[in-house]
XYZ file of C-alpha atoms in Angstrom:
488
model
C 5.514 17.909 3.718
C 7.938 15.120 4.603
C 11.439 16.236 5.399
C 14.298 15.012 3.236
C 15.497 12.423 5.771
C 12.162 10.578 5.786
C 11.905 10.767 2.002
C 15.400 9.304 1.781
C 14.401 6.411 4.051
C 11.273 5.667 2.018
C 13.184 5.918 -1.271
C 15.726 3.431 0.028
C 13.006 1.044 1.191
C 11.184 1.447 -2.127
C 14.330 0.421 -3.984
C 14.695 -2.576 -1.677
C 11.162 -3.702 -2.519
C 12.008 -3.372 -6.189
C 15.184 -5.437 -5.883
C 13.237 -7.882 -3.709
C 10.929 -8.701 -6.599
C 7.991 -6.372 -5.810
C 7.986 -3.891 -8.666
C 4.316 -2.887 -8.967
C 4.047 0.521 -7.198
C 0.519 -0.119 -5.910
C 1.598 -3.493 -4.512
C 4.500 -1.827 -2.705
C 2.090 0.691 -1.169
C -0.248 -2.107 -0.076
C 2.555 -4.064 1.579
C 3.839 -0.965 3.375
C 0.270 -0.131 4.424
C -0.121 -3.534 6.086
C 3.005 -2.890 8.129
C 1.954 0.664 8.997
C -1.435 -0.636 10.090
C 0.109 -3.278 12.354
C 2.442 -0.713 13.906
C -0.380 1.750 14.499
C -2.569 -1.003 15.949
C 0.074 -1.732 18.561
C 0.438 2.011 19.218
C -3.303 2.153 19.906
C -3.027 -0.803 22.265
C -0.162 0.879 24.124
C -2.254 4.033 24.399
C -5.188 2.067 25.846
C -2.875 0.416 28.361
C -1.485 3.805 29.390
C -4.953 5.304 29.767
C -6.240 2.343 31.778
C -3.228 2.453 34.064
C -3.809 6.126 34.706
C -7.373 5.303 35.731
C -6.228 2.516 38.044
C -7.505 -0.182 35.724
C -5.926 -2.985 33.696
C -6.290 -3.315 29.951
C -5.670 -6.694 28.325
C -4.595 -6.440 24.712
C -6.227 -8.597 22.062
C -2.731 -9.213 20.693
C -0.403 -11.907 21.932
C 2.801 -10.483 23.319
C 4.904 -11.733 20.403
C 2.405 -10.160 17.951
C 3.102 -6.671 19.316
C 5.189 -4.410 17.097
C 7.271 -3.073 19.967
C 8.168 -6.684 20.829
C 8.762 -8.406 17.477
C 10.786 -5.490 16.089
C 13.613 -6.766 18.320
C 13.593 -10.302 16.859
C 16.232 -11.386 14.366
C 15.217 -11.398 10.695
C 14.603 -15.161 10.356
C 12.497 -15.461 13.510
C 10.590 -12.321 12.589
C 9.864 -13.533 9.057
C 8.605 -16.953 10.177
C 6.382 -15.505 12.897
C 5.063 -12.733 10.687
C 4.135 -14.848 7.675
C 2.743 -17.831 9.593
C 0.975 -16.136 12.495
C 0.927 -12.336 12.732
C -0.355 -11.465 9.253
C -3.065 -14.180 9.178
C -4.204 -13.059 12.641
C -4.396 -9.402 11.587
C -6.492 -10.339 8.546
C -9.066 -12.012 10.783
C -8.978 -9.148 13.255
C -9.654 -6.415 10.742
C -11.866 -5.490 7.815
C -13.425 -7.856 5.307
C -11.430 -6.026 2.642
C -8.283 -7.612 4.024
C -9.652 -11.147 3.798
C -8.043 -11.752 0.407
C -4.965 -9.652 1.176
C -1.703 -11.417 0.359
C 1.590 -10.775 2.095
C 4.134 -10.705 -0.722
C 7.388 -9.953 1.079
C 9.341 -13.151 0.555
C 12.740 -12.221 1.978
C 13.470 -12.049 5.721
C 16.007 -9.281 5.116
C 13.429 -7.126 3.274
C 10.807 -7.526 6.018
C 13.401 -6.711 8.660
C 14.525 -3.587 6.787
C 10.919 -2.450 6.264
C 10.086 -2.804 9.954
C 13.224 -0.980 11.069
C 12.592 1.836 8.576
C 8.950 2.364 9.554
C 9.858 2.063 13.234
C 12.197 5.037 12.830
C 9.370 7.285 11.535
C 7.024 9.022 13.966
C 3.710 7.651 12.705
C 1.868 8.946 15.763
C 1.978 12.350 14.082
C -1.077 12.372 11.803
C 0.499 14.984 9.527
C 3.587 12.822 8.997
C 1.433 9.734 8.416
C -0.690 11.649 5.904
C 2.381 12.994 4.138
C 3.863 9.508 4.101
C 0.792 8.114 2.332
C 0.856 11.046 -0.075
C 4.522 10.474 -0.846
C 3.965 6.757 -1.383
C 0.999 7.334 -3.657
C 2.961 9.936 -5.615
C 5.069 7.046 -6.866
C 2.151 5.428 -8.680
C 2.877 5.349 -12.385
C -0.889 5.582 -13.047
C -1.209 8.886 -11.193
C -3.387 11.360 -13.061
C -4.633 8.644 -15.435
C -6.898 6.500 -13.293
C -7.310 9.105 -10.590
C -5.272 7.112 -8.081
C -3.563 9.941 -6.293
C -4.210 11.665 -3.047
C -5.822 15.102 -2.989
C -3.340 17.442 -1.254
C -4.184 17.539 2.431
C -4.295 21.340 2.619
C -6.880 21.390 -0.192
C -8.905 18.772 1.668
C -8.677 20.891 4.812
C -9.845 23.976 2.929
C -12.893 22.157 1.564
C -13.744 20.703 4.971
C -13.504 24.141 6.595
C -15.750 25.601 3.893
C -18.469 23.045 4.741
C -17.812 23.239 8.508
C -19.130 19.749 9.454
C -20.706 19.136 12.854
C -21.277 16.048 14.971
C -24.803 15.526 13.610
C -23.667 15.243 10.012
C -23.548 12.118 7.870
C -20.638 12.389 5.442
C -19.777 10.475 2.278
C -17.056 10.464 -0.345
C -18.465 8.437 -3.279
C -14.986 7.973 -4.796
C -13.003 7.790 -1.574
C -9.612 6.472 -2.707
C -7.438 6.442 0.414
C -10.203 8.158 2.492
C -8.403 11.493 2.677
C -11.607 13.546 2.785
C -13.119 11.341 5.490
C -10.003 11.522 7.656
C -9.808 15.274 7.095
C -13.437 15.598 8.212
C -13.062 13.479 11.330
C -9.947 15.377 12.409
C -11.765 18.684 11.929
C -14.735 17.487 13.992
C -12.527 16.234 16.816
C -10.777 19.614 16.914
C -14.132 21.396 16.870
C -15.397 19.406 19.863
C -12.243 19.540 21.967
C -11.952 21.856 24.965
C -8.961 23.980 23.957
C -8.387 25.089 27.538
C -7.494 21.553 28.668
C -3.958 20.160 28.447
C -2.356 17.120 30.029
C 1.358 16.794 30.774
C 2.150 19.361 28.105
C 0.919 17.038 25.326
C -1.128 18.214 22.361
C -4.775 17.289 22.844
C -6.273 19.193 19.933
C -8.253 16.166 18.769
C -9.522 14.322 21.825
C -13.188 15.257 21.345
C -13.801 15.599 25.085
C -16.925 17.709 24.438
C -18.673 14.787 22.702
C -21.316 12.751 24.533
C -21.537 8.937 24.483
C -24.247 9.144 21.823
C -22.066 11.518 19.814
C -19.173 9.056 19.971
C -21.387 6.203 18.810
C -22.519 8.253 15.833
C -18.939 9.379 15.137
C -17.473 5.877 15.222
C -20.253 3.929 13.504
C -22.674 6.089 11.494
C -20.978 9.279 10.392
C -18.381 8.490 7.719
C -18.990 6.546 4.498
C -16.875 5.895 1.439
C -17.254 3.990 -1.832
C -14.614 2.778 -4.255
C -14.338 -0.120 -6.689
C -10.549 -0.446 -6.477
C -9.758 -3.142 -3.910
C -6.294 -1.789 -3.238
C -7.716 1.657 -2.475
C -10.401 0.058 -0.289
C -7.783 -1.710 1.795
C -5.791 1.458 2.315
C -8.947 3.481 3.069
C -10.331 0.957 5.544
C -7.010 0.716 7.379
C -6.735 4.508 7.367
C -10.147 4.907 9.034
C -9.588 2.082 11.497
C -6.382 3.730 12.654
C -8.510 6.773 13.480
C -10.974 4.698 15.509
C -13.743 4.735 12.885
C -15.606 1.674 11.610
C -14.172 0.081 8.477
C -17.559 -1.376 7.585
C -18.694 1.894 6.027
C -15.960 1.696 3.385
C -17.772 -0.205 0.649
C -16.662 -1.956 -2.563
C -19.110 -0.111 -4.798
C -18.927 1.686 -8.112
C -21.011 4.701 -7.131
C -22.099 5.339 -10.730
C -23.379 1.796 -11.268
C -26.941 0.518 -11.189
C -26.123 -1.389 -7.986
C -25.808 1.849 -5.965
C -29.322 3.153 -5.427
C -28.974 5.419 -2.374
C -30.648 8.812 -2.497
C -31.420 11.596 -0.006
C -29.088 9.917 2.503
C -26.260 12.288 3.425
C -25.915 15.779 4.834
C -22.414 16.383 3.435
C -20.532 15.206 0.353
C -16.805 15.844 -0.044
C -15.099 14.470 -3.120
C -12.503 14.690 -5.840
C -13.969 12.116 -8.229
C -11.956 10.710 -11.153
C -12.061 12.800 -14.325
C -10.957 9.872 -16.472
C -11.001 6.104 -16.407
C -13.001 3.227 -17.809
C -16.789 3.277 -17.576
C -19.275 0.502 -18.330
C -21.909 2.422 -20.267
C -24.473 -0.353 -19.832
C -24.146 -0.279 -16.054
C -24.539 3.458 -15.488
C -27.393 4.080 -13.080
C -30.479 5.161 -15.042
C -31.310 7.883 -12.532
C -28.033 9.595 -13.432
C -28.491 9.221 -17.183
C -31.951 10.734 -16.842
C -30.333 13.852 -15.395
C -27.329 14.036 -17.717
C -27.055 11.911 -20.840
C -23.297 11.446 -20.990
C -20.427 9.071 -20.343
C -18.293 11.758 -18.712
C -17.575 10.670 -15.151
C -17.175 14.216 -13.826
C -20.732 15.100 -14.903
C -22.229 11.815 -13.726
C -20.614 12.209 -10.311
C -22.158 15.663 -9.904
C -25.558 14.165 -10.721
C -24.860 11.418 -8.188
C -23.933 13.911 -5.474
C -27.189 15.758 -6.059
C -29.087 12.469 -5.783
C -27.491 11.168 -2.578
C -27.664 14.481 -0.699
C -30.589 14.923 1.653
C -32.620 18.102 1.225
C -30.553 20.918 2.695
C -27.357 18.847 2.416
C -24.169 20.480 1.182
C -21.396 19.451 -1.194
C -17.812 20.520 -1.868
C -16.474 18.865 -5.007
C -13.408 19.304 -7.211
C -14.167 19.423 -10.942
C -12.069 20.041 -14.062
C -12.550 23.490 -15.583
C -14.395 22.009 -18.549
C -17.390 21.367 -16.307
C -17.707 25.124 -15.768
C -18.027 26.153 -19.413
C -18.545 22.983 -21.510
C -21.027 23.657 -24.294
C -22.614 20.215 -24.623
C -26.208 19.638 -23.517
C -24.969 17.418 -20.653
C -22.667 20.166 -19.356
C -25.455 22.738 -19.459
C -27.943 20.315 -17.898
C -25.803 19.638 -14.834
C -25.033 23.326 -14.354
C -28.744 24.092 -14.690
C -29.483 21.563 -11.931
C -26.882 23.107 -9.638
C -28.328 26.584 -10.153
C -32.073 25.915 -10.494
C -32.542 22.971 -8.101
C -29.824 23.895 -5.614
C -28.247 26.956 -4.128
C -24.944 27.116 -5.950
C -23.045 28.989 -3.261
C -19.525 29.243 -4.574
C -16.953 28.521 -7.269
C -13.299 28.548 -6.218
C -11.092 28.648 -9.307
C -7.771 26.915 -8.558
C -4.489 27.306 -10.481
C -3.381 24.453 -12.727
C -0.366 23.554 -10.585
C -2.426 22.361 -7.615
C -2.176 18.692 -8.617
C 1.383 18.663 -9.912
C 3.396 16.545 -10.380
C 0.457 14.208 -11.104
C -1.404 16.426 -13.552
C -1.512 20.008 -14.782
C -5.264 20.215 -15.327
C -7.058 23.378 -14.220
C -9.715 22.689 -11.592
C -12.290 24.377 -9.403
C -14.192 23.630 -6.214
C -17.976 23.771 -6.503
C -19.959 24.488 -3.333
C -23.705 23.883 -3.402
C -26.672 23.098 -1.179
C -29.461 20.817 -2.374
C -32.875 22.430 -2.429
C -31.730 25.975 -1.749
C -32.362 28.971 -3.974
C -29.569 30.482 -6.035
C -29.717 34.261 -6.114
C -26.061 35.091 -6.581
C -22.919 32.951 -6.835
C -19.664 33.697 -4.996
C -16.500 33.402 -7.112
C -12.917 33.351 -5.845
C -9.799 33.470 -8.006
C -7.209 31.440 -6.096
C -3.703 32.335 -7.203
C -1.607 30.559 -4.547
C -2.072 27.681 -2.111
C 1.096 27.961 -0.036
C 3.274 25.955 -2.442
C 5.013 26.595 -5.743
C 2.939 25.566 -8.742
C 5.701 23.578 -10.412
C 6.461 19.871 -10.066
C 8.516 20.412 -6.912
C 5.641 22.001 -4.922
C 7.900 23.553 -2.302
C 6.368 25.732 0.461
C 6.035 29.502 -0.116
C 4.482 32.372 1.834
C 1.781 33.192 -0.711
C -1.405 31.375 0.328
C -4.999 32.365 -0.456
C -6.601 29.525 1.501
C -7.109 31.367 4.824
C -8.684 34.266 2.913
C -10.900 31.891 0.909
C -12.305 30.279 4.052
C -12.768 33.555 5.904
C -14.253 35.448 2.959
C -16.653 32.621 2.050
C -18.035 32.367 5.580
C -18.475 36.141 5.830
C -20.152 36.341 2.425
C -22.564 33.507 3.218
C -23.632 35.407 6.348
C -24.081 38.664 4.438
C -24.589 38.385 0.692
C -24.777 42.130 0.342
C -21.052 42.476 0.984
C -19.043 44.190 -1.735
C -15.396 43.313 -2.498
C -12.637 45.868 -2.234
C -10.116 46.394 -5.028
C -7.673 44.056 -3.285
C -10.167 41.197 -2.874
C -10.004 38.158 -5.120
C -13.710 37.361 -4.726
C -16.909 38.754 -6.193
C -20.595 37.898 -6.548
C -22.444 37.275 -9.820
C -26.239 37.458 -9.982
C -28.073 34.336 -11.067
C -29.726 36.204 -13.950
C -26.364 37.076 -15.457
C -25.231 33.463 -15.264
C -28.435 32.206 -16.871
C -28.083 34.739 -19.683
C -24.611 33.314 -20.351
C -25.850 29.744 -20.780
C -25.101 28.838 -17.151
C -21.389 29.417 -17.815
C -19.463 29.267 -14.508
C -15.930 30.019 -15.690
C -14.465 32.807 -13.583
C -12.951 34.616 -16.569
C -16.428 35.065 -18.004
C -17.250 37.477 -15.202
C -13.942 38.675 -13.806
C -13.231 42.232 -14.855
C -9.601 43.184 -15.505
C -9.212 46.952 -15.321
C -6.847 48.881 -17.541
C -6.428 52.611 -18.040
C -8.713 52.952 -21.044
C -10.862 49.831 -21.237
C -11.792 46.532 -19.664
C -11.062 43.381 -21.604
C -10.247 39.714 -21.170
C -6.625 38.615 -21.416
C -6.093 37.337 -24.995
C -4.111 34.378 -23.654
C -7.088 33.378 -21.543
C -9.369 33.662 -24.576
C -7.067 31.505 -26.685
C -6.862 28.903 -23.943
C -10.660 28.789 -23.650
C -11.078 28.544 -27.427
C -8.676 25.589 -27.594
C -10.409 23.889 -24.680
C -13.793 24.435 -26.328
C -12.497 22.965 -29.600
C -11.293 19.863 -27.751
C -14.619 19.642 -25.960
C -16.573 19.865 -29.234
C -14.432 17.144 -30.828
C -14.959 14.845 -27.839
C -18.711 15.485 -27.884
C -18.927 14.765 -31.645
C -17.066 11.471 -31.169
C -19.319 10.566 -28.262
C -22.412 11.414 -30.335
C -21.124 9.276 -33.216
C -20.699 6.405 -30.787
C -24.280 6.739 -29.555
C -25.641 6.840 -33.143
C -23.700 3.696 -34.043
């Protein structure tokens, strides 16, 4: 989480953008992202120079001296503005991804550019946590958050999902609705940590993510062939491609594709899928890929994305995906069909039920993480009732001690090694046999199977029942309207 001083700086800069004529929140984020990218690019060049010097070599930067952040930040506002708009920004567009080719620099006031550079220069962007929090804080200002899905999945939830899948250097990873590439960055950081010799330190610096245990072939795979992301929002693509490039990974694998469309035909391609696909948003019914419709006849993006993930996974590949609770118990044929696929054609390994406050202040929807392996055999499914994630579940989301995530990761790994384990009374996890799930119409809602013990009898909380009834009523109404549309 960003401390209050950094938030105050960003709030002040945000207001300056607004008064400077840039009022669209996504445009503000794009413009700030360009500046962050240029600063980080110079930081990388400085790092290469330092490394080369230590090895007795000389590194020649691809940037002209006056194009370097640590140089031009000292120019006066007028000189800086002229140089930046006429030379630096056009040069950076040519130097970087094709998704920046049509990027437009919209800061029209020398004073605003100068303020933005001074503000960002005062923030330690070499700290990946701060940089991630900064992006999250910027994206939290989007007025469309929770409507079009344009908000960043909390980094600690991403980390949990990555740890549950435990990626290795041989994996090929995709997020088919990548947004700002949070899952891809989370995966690459995890892999670098995994392949770093923890016993090595240099000058007291933190080298948790240097990947010194990777071979040259490993590095080639890591940088060029390991991470892939699709999105049809150009603004998100720009941010995602810059985000990956700043981590040394090829931008070319971030692709301007609607993963649900007929133009995306990949199948059996990836060993891992990590995603939090949009639950809402516009959808061109005529352009939905036929292979997905053949699996689930629906216009619901959350169901179509699950079908897509099944299709693009190679046999034995694994997926961790966030879904709205309705996917777990929806009564429509499409809902049952996708759950049947996950259980009959895959090994559905786990369902982590998350509290509704996880995505506040963007949305209060209840969600779950589905964990499955394509081609495996489902015998029993592991359920976990997450009650806390280390933050309050209100709009403020302030840190607290209560946090189930370490237990979720540890318990899941232990239970996958030994599926005969039995939970204790204090555990928040339990197994459910496949037969029981099938008998219940492939229902995967945790409250269907969670037993609440009382002195005289076991029963489901009436409030939970009422909530489920209301959700089912809404689901039925939506399905009837959708059916009417198909008949028309």
